[in-house]
Tab-separated table of N, CA, C and O in Angstrom:
chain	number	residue	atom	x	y	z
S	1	UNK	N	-1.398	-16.893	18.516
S	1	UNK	CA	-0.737	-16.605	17.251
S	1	UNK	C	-1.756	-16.035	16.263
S	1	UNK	O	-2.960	-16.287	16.244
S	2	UNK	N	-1.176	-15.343	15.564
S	2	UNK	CA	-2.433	-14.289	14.450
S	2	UNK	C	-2.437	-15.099	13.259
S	2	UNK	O	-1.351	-15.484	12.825
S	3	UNK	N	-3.334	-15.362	12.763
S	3	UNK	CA	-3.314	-15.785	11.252
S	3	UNK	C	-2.433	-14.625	10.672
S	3	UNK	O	-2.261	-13.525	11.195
S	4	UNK	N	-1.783	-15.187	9.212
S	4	UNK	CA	-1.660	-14.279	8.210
S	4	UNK	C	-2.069	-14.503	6.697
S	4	UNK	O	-1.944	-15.573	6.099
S	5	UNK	N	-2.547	-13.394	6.199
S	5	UNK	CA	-3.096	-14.409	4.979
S	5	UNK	C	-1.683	-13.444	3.766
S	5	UNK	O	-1.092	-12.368	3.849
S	6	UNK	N	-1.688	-14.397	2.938
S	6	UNK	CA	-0.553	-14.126	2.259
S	6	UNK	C	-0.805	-12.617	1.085
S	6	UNK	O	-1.743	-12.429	0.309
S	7	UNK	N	0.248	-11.855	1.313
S	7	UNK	CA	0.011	-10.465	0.378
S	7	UNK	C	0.832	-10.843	-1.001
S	7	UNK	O	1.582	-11.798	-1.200
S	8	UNK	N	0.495	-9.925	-1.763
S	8	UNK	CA	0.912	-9.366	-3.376
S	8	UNK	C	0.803	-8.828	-3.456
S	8	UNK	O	-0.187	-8.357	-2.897
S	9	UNK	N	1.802	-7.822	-4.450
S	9	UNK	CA	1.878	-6.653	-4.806
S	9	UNK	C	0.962	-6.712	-6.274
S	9	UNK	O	1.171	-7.784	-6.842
S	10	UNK	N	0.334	-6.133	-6.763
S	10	UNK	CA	0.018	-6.305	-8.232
S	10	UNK	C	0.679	-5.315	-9.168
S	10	UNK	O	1.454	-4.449	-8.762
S	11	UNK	N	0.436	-5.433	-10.083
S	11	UNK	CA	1.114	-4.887	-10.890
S	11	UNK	C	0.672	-3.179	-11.395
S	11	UNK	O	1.321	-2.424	-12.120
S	12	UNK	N	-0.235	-3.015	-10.930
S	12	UNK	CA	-1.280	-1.423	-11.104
S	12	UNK	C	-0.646	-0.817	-9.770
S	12	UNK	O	0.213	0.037	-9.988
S	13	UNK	N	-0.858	-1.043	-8.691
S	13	UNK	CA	0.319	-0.758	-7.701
S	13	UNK	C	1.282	-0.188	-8.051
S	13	UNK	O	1.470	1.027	-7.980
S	14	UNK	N	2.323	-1.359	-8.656
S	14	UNK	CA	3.885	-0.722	-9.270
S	14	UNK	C	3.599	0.438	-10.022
S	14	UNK	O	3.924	1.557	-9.627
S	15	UNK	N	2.982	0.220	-11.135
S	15	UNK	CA	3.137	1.049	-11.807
S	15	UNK	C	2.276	2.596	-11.153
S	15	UNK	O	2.539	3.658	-11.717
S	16	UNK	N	1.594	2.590	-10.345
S	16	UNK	CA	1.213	3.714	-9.556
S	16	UNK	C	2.140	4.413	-8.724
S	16	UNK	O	2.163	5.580	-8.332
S	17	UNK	N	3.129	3.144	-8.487
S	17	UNK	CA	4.129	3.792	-7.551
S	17	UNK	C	5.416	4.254	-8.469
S	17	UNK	O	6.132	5.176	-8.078
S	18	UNK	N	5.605	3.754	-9.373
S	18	UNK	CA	6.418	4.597	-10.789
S	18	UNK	C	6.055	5.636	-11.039
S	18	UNK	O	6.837	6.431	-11.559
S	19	UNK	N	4.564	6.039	-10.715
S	19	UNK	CA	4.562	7.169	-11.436
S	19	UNK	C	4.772	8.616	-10.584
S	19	UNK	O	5.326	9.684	-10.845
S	20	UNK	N	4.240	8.227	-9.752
S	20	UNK	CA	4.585	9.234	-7.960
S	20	UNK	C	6.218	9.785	-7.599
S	20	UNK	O	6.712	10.903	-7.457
S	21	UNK	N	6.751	8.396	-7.536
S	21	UNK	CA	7.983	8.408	-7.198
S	21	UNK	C	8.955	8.399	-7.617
S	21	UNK	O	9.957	8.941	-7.151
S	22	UNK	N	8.826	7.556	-8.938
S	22	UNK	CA	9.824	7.408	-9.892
S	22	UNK	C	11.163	7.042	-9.444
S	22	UNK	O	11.395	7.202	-8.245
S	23	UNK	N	12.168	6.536	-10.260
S	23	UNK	CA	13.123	5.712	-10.109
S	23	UNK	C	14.174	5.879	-9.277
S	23	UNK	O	14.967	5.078	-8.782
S	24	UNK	N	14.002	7.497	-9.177
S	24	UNK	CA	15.846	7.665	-8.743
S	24	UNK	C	15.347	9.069	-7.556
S	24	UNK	O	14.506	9.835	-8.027
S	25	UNK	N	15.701	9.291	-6.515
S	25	UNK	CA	15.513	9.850	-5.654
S	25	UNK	C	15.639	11.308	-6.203
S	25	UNK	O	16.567	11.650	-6.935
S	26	UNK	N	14.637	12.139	-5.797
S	26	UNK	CA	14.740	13.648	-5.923
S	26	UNK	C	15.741	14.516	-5.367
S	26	UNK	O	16.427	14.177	-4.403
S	27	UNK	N	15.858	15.749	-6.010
S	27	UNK	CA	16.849	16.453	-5.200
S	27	UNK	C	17.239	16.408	-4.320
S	27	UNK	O	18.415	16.150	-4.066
S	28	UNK	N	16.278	16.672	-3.479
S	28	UNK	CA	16.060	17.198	-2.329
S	28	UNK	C	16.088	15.813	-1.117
S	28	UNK	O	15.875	15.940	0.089
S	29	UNK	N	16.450	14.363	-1.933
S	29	UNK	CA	16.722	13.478	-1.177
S	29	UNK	C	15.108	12.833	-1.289
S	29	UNK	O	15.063	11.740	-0.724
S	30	UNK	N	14.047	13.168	-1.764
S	30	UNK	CA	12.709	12.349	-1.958
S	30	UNK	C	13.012	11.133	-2.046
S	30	UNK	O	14.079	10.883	-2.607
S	31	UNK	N	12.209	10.026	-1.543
S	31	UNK	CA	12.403	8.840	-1.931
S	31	UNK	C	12.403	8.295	-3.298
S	31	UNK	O	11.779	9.033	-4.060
S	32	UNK	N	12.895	7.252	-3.861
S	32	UNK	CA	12.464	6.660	-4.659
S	32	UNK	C	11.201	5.702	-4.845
S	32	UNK	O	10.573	5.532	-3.800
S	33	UNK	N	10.828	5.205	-5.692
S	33	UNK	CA	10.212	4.000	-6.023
S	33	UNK	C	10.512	2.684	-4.917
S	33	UNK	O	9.793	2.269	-4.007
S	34	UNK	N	11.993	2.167	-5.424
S	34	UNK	CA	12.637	1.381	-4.205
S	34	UNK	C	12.930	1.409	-2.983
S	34	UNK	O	12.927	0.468	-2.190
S	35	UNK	N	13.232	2.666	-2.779
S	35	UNK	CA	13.336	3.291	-1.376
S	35	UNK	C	11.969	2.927	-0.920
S	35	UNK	O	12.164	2.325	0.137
S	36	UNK	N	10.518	2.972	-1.176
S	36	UNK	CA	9.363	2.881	-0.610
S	36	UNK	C	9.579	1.809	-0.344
S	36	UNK	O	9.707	1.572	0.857
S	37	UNK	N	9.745	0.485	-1.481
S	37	UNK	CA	9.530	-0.820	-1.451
S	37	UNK	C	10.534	-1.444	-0.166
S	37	UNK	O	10.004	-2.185	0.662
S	38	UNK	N	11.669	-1.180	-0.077
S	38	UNK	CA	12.452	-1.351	0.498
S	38	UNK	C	11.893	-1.012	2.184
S	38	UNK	O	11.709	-1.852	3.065
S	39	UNK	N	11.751	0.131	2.256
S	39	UNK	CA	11.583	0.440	3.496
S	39	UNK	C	9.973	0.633	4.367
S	39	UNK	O	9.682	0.169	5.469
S	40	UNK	N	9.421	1.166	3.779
S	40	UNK	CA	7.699	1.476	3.772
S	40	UNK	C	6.561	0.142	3.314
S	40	UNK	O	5.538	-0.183	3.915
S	41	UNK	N	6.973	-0.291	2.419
S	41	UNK	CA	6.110	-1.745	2.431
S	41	UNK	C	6.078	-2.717	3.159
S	41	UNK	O	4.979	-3.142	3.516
S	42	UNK	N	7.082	-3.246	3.520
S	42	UNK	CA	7.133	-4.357	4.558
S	42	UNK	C	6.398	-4.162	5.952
S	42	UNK	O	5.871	-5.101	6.549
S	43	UNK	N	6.413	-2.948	6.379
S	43	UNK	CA	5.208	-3.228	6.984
S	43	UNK	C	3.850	-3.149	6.755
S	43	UNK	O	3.093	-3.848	7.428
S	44	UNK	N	3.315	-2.206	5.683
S	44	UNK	CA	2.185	-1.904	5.252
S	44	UNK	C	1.749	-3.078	4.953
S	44	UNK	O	0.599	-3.271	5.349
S	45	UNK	N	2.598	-4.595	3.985
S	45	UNK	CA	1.933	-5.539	3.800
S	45	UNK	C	1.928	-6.215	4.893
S	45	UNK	O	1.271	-7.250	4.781
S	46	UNK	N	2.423	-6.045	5.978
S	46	UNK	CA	2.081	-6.771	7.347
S	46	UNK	C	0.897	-6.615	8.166
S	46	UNK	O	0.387	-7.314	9.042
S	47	UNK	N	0.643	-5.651	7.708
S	47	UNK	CA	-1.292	-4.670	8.297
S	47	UNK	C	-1.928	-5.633	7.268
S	47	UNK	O	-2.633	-6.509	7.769
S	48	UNK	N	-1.863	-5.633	6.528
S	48	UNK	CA	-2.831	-5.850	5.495
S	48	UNK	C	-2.940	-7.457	5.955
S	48	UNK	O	-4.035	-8.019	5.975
S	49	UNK	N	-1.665	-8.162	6.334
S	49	UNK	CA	-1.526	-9.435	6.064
S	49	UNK	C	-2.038	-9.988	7.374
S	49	UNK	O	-2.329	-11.184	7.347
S	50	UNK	N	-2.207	-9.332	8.536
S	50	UNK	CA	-2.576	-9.714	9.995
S	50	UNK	C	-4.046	-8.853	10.128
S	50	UNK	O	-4.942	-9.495	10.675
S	51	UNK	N	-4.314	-7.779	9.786
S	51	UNK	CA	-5.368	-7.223	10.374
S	51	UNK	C	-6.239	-6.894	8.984
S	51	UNK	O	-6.555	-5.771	8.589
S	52	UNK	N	-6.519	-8.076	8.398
S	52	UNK	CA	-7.101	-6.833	7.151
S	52	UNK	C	-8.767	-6.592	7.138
S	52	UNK	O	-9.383	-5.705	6.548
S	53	UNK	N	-9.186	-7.456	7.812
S	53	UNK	CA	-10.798	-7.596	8.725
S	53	UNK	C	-10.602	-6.017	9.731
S	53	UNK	O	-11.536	-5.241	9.935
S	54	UNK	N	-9.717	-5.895	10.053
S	54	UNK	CA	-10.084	-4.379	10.062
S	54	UNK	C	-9.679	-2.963	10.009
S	54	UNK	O	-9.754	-1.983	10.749
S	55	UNK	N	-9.171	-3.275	8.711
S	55	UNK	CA	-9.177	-1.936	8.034
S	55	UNK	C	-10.555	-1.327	7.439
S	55	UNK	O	-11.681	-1.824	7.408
S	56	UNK	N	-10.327	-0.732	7.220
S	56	UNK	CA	-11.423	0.845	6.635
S	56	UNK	C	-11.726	-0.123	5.377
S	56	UNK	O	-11.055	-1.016	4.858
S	57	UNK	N	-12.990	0.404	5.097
S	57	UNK	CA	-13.563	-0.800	3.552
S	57	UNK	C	-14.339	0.676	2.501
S	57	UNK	O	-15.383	1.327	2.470
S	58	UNK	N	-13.066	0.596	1.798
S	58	UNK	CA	-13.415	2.107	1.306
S	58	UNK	C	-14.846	1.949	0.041
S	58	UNK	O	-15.478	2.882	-0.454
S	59	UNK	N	-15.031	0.446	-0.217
S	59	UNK	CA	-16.352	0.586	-1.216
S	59	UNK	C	-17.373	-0.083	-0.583
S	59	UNK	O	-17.337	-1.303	-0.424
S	60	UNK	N	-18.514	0.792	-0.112
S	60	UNK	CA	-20.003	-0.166	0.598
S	60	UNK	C	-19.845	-0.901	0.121
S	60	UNK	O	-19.222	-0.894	-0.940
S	61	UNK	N	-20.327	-1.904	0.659
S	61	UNK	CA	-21.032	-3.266	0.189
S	61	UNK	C	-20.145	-4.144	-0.558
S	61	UNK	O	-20.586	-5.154	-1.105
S	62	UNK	N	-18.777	-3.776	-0.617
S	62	UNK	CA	-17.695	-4.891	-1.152
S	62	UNK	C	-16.489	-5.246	0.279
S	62	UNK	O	-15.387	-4.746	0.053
S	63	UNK	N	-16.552	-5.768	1.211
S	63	UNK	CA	-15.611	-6.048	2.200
S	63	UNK	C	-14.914	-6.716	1.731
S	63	UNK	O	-14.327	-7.452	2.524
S	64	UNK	N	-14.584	-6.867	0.352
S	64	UNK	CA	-13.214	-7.837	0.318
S	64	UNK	C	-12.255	-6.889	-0.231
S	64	UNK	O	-11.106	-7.327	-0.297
S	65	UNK	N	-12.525	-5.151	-0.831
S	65	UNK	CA	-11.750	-4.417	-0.532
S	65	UNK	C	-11.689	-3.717	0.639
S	65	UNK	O	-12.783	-3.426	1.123
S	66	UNK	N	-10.384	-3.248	1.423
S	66	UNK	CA	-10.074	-2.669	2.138
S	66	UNK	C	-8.783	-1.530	2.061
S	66	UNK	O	-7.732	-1.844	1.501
S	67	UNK	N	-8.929	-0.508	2.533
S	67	UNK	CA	-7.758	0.136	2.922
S	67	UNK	C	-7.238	0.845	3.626
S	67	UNK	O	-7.979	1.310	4.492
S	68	UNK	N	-6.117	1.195	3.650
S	68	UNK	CA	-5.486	1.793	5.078
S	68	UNK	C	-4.443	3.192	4.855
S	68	UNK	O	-3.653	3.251	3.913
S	69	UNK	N	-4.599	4.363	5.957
S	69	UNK	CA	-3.876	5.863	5.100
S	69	UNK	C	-2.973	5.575	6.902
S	69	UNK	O	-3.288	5.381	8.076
S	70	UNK	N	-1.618	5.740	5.959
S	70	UNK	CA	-0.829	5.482	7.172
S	70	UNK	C	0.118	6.636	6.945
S	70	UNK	O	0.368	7.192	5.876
S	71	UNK	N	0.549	6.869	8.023
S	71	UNK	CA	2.354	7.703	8.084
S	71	UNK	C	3.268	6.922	7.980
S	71	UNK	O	3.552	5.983	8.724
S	72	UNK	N	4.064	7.481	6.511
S	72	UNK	CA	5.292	5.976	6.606
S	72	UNK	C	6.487	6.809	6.962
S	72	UNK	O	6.711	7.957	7.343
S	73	UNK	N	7.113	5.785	6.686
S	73	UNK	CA	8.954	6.595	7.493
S	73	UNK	C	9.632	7.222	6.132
S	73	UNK	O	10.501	8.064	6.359
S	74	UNK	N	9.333	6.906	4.624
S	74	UNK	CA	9.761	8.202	3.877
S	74	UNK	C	9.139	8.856	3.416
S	74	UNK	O	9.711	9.607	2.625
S	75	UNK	N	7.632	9.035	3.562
S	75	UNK	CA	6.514	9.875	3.292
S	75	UNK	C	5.430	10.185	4.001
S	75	UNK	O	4.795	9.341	4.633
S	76	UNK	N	5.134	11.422	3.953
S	76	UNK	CA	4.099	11.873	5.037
S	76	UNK	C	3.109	11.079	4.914
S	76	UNK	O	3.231	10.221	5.789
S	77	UNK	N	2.342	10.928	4.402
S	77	UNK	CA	0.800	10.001	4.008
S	77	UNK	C	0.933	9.011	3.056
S	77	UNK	O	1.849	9.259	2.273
S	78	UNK	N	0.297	7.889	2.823
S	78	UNK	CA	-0.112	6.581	2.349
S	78	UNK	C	-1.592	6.303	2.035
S	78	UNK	O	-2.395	6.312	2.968
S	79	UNK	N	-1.831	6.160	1.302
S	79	UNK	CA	-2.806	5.313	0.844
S	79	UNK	C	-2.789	4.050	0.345
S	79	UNK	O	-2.400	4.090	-0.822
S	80	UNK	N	-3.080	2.752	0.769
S	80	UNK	CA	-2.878	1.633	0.137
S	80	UNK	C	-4.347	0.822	0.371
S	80	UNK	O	-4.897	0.521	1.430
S	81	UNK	N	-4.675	0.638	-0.723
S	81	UNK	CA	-5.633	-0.602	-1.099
S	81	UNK	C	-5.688	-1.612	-1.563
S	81	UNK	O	-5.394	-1.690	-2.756
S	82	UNK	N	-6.077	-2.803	-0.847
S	82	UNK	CA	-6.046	-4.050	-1.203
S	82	UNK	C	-7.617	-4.682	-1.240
S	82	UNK	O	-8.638	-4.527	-0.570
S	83	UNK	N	-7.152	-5.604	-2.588
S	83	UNK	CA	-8.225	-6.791	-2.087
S	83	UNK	C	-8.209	-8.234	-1.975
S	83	UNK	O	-7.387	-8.853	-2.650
S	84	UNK	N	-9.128	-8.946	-1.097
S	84	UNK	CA	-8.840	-10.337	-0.887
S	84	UNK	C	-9.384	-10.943	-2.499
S	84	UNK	O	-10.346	-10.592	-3.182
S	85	UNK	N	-8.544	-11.770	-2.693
S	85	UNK	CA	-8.526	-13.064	-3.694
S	85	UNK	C	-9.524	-13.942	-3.205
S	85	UNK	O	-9.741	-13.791	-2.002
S	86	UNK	N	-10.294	-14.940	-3.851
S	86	UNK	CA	-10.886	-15.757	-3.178
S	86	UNK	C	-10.055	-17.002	-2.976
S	86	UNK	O	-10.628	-18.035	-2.629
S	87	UNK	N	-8.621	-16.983	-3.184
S	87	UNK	CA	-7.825	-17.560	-2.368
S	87	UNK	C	-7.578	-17.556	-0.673
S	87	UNK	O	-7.225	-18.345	0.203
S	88	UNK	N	-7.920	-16.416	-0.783
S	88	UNK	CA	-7.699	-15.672	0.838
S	88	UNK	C	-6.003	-14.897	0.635
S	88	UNK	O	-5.248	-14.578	1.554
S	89	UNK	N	-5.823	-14.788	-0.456
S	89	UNK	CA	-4.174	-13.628	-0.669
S	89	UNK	C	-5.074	-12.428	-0.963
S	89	UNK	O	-6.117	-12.193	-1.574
S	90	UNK	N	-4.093	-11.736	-0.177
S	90	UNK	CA	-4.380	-9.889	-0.054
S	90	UNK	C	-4.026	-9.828	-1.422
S	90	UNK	O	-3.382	-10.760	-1.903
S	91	UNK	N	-4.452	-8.580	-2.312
S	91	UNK	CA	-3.537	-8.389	-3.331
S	91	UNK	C	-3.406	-7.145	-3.546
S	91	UNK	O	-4.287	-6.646	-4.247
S	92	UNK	N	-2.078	-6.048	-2.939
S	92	UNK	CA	-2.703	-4.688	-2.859
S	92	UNK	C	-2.374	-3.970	-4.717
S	92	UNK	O	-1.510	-4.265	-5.543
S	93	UNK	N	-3.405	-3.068	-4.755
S	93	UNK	CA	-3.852	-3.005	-5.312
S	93	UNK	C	-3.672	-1.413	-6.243
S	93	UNK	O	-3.829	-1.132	-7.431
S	94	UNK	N	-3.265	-0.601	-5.010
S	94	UNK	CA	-3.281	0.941	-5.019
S	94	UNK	C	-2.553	1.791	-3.851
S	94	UNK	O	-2.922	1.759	-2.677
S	95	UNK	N	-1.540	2.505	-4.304
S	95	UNK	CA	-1.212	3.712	-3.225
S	95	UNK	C	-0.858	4.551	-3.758
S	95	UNK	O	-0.177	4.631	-4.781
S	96	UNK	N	-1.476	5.606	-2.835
S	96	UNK	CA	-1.671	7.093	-3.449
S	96	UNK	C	-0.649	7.666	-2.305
S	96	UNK	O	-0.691	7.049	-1.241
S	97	UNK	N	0.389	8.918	-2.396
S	97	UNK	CA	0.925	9.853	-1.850
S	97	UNK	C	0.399	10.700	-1.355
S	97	UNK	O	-0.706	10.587	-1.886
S	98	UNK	N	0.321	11.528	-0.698
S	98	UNK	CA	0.308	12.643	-0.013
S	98	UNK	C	1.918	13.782	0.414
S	98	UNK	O	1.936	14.496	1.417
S	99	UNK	N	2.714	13.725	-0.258
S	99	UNK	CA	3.885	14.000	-0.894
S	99	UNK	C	4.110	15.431	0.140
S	99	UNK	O	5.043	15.668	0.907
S	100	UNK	N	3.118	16.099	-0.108
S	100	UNK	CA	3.513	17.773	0.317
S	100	UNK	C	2.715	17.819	1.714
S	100	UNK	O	2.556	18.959	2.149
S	101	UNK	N	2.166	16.727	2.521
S	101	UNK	CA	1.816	17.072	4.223
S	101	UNK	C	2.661	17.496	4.969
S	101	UNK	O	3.859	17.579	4.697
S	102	UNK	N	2.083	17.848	6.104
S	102	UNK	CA	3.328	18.345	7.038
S	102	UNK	C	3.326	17.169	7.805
S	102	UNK	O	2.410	16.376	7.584
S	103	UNK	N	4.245	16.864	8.746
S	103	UNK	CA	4.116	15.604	9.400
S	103	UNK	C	4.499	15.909	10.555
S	103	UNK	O	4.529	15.055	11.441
């Protein structure tokens, strides 16, 4: 059985993801804000929450951030960064789009 250590969303997150995506789906059928949360997070915080010893540690010399650039199912690219609490809770932290890739 895998450990899991417990995730959070923080609140710099949300509002990163407000600003990308915004509330209400684009013309052209773009996701929303919720649409991500809904569909694209639940697993991203499941990486984070089972494997986060090894993800990519995007700042030398700090391993208690980590992050991970994934293909999600309503957007071409992901960026999400988290860091451990000295609770041992993930707390992610940051995701960036990649909006216009080809996939």
């Amino acid at each position: 059985m895998t450990d899991r250590r417990p995730v959070k969303v923080d609140d710099r997150f949300l509002e990163l993801l407000d600003q990308q995506l915004g509330e209400h789906r684009g013309p052209n059928g773009e996701p929303s804000a919720t649409d991500f949360l809904l569909v694209d997070l639940p697993s991203i915080a499941d990486l984070f929450a089972t494997g986060f010893e090894q993800l990519m540690t995007p700042i030398p010399d700090r391993p208690d951030y980590r992050a991970a650039l994934l293909v999600g199912t309503l957007v071409p690219r992901v960026l999400v960064t988290g860091v451990l609490d000295t609770d041992g809770t993930v707390n992610l932290i940051s995701v960036r789009f990649d909006l216009n890739a080809d996939q």
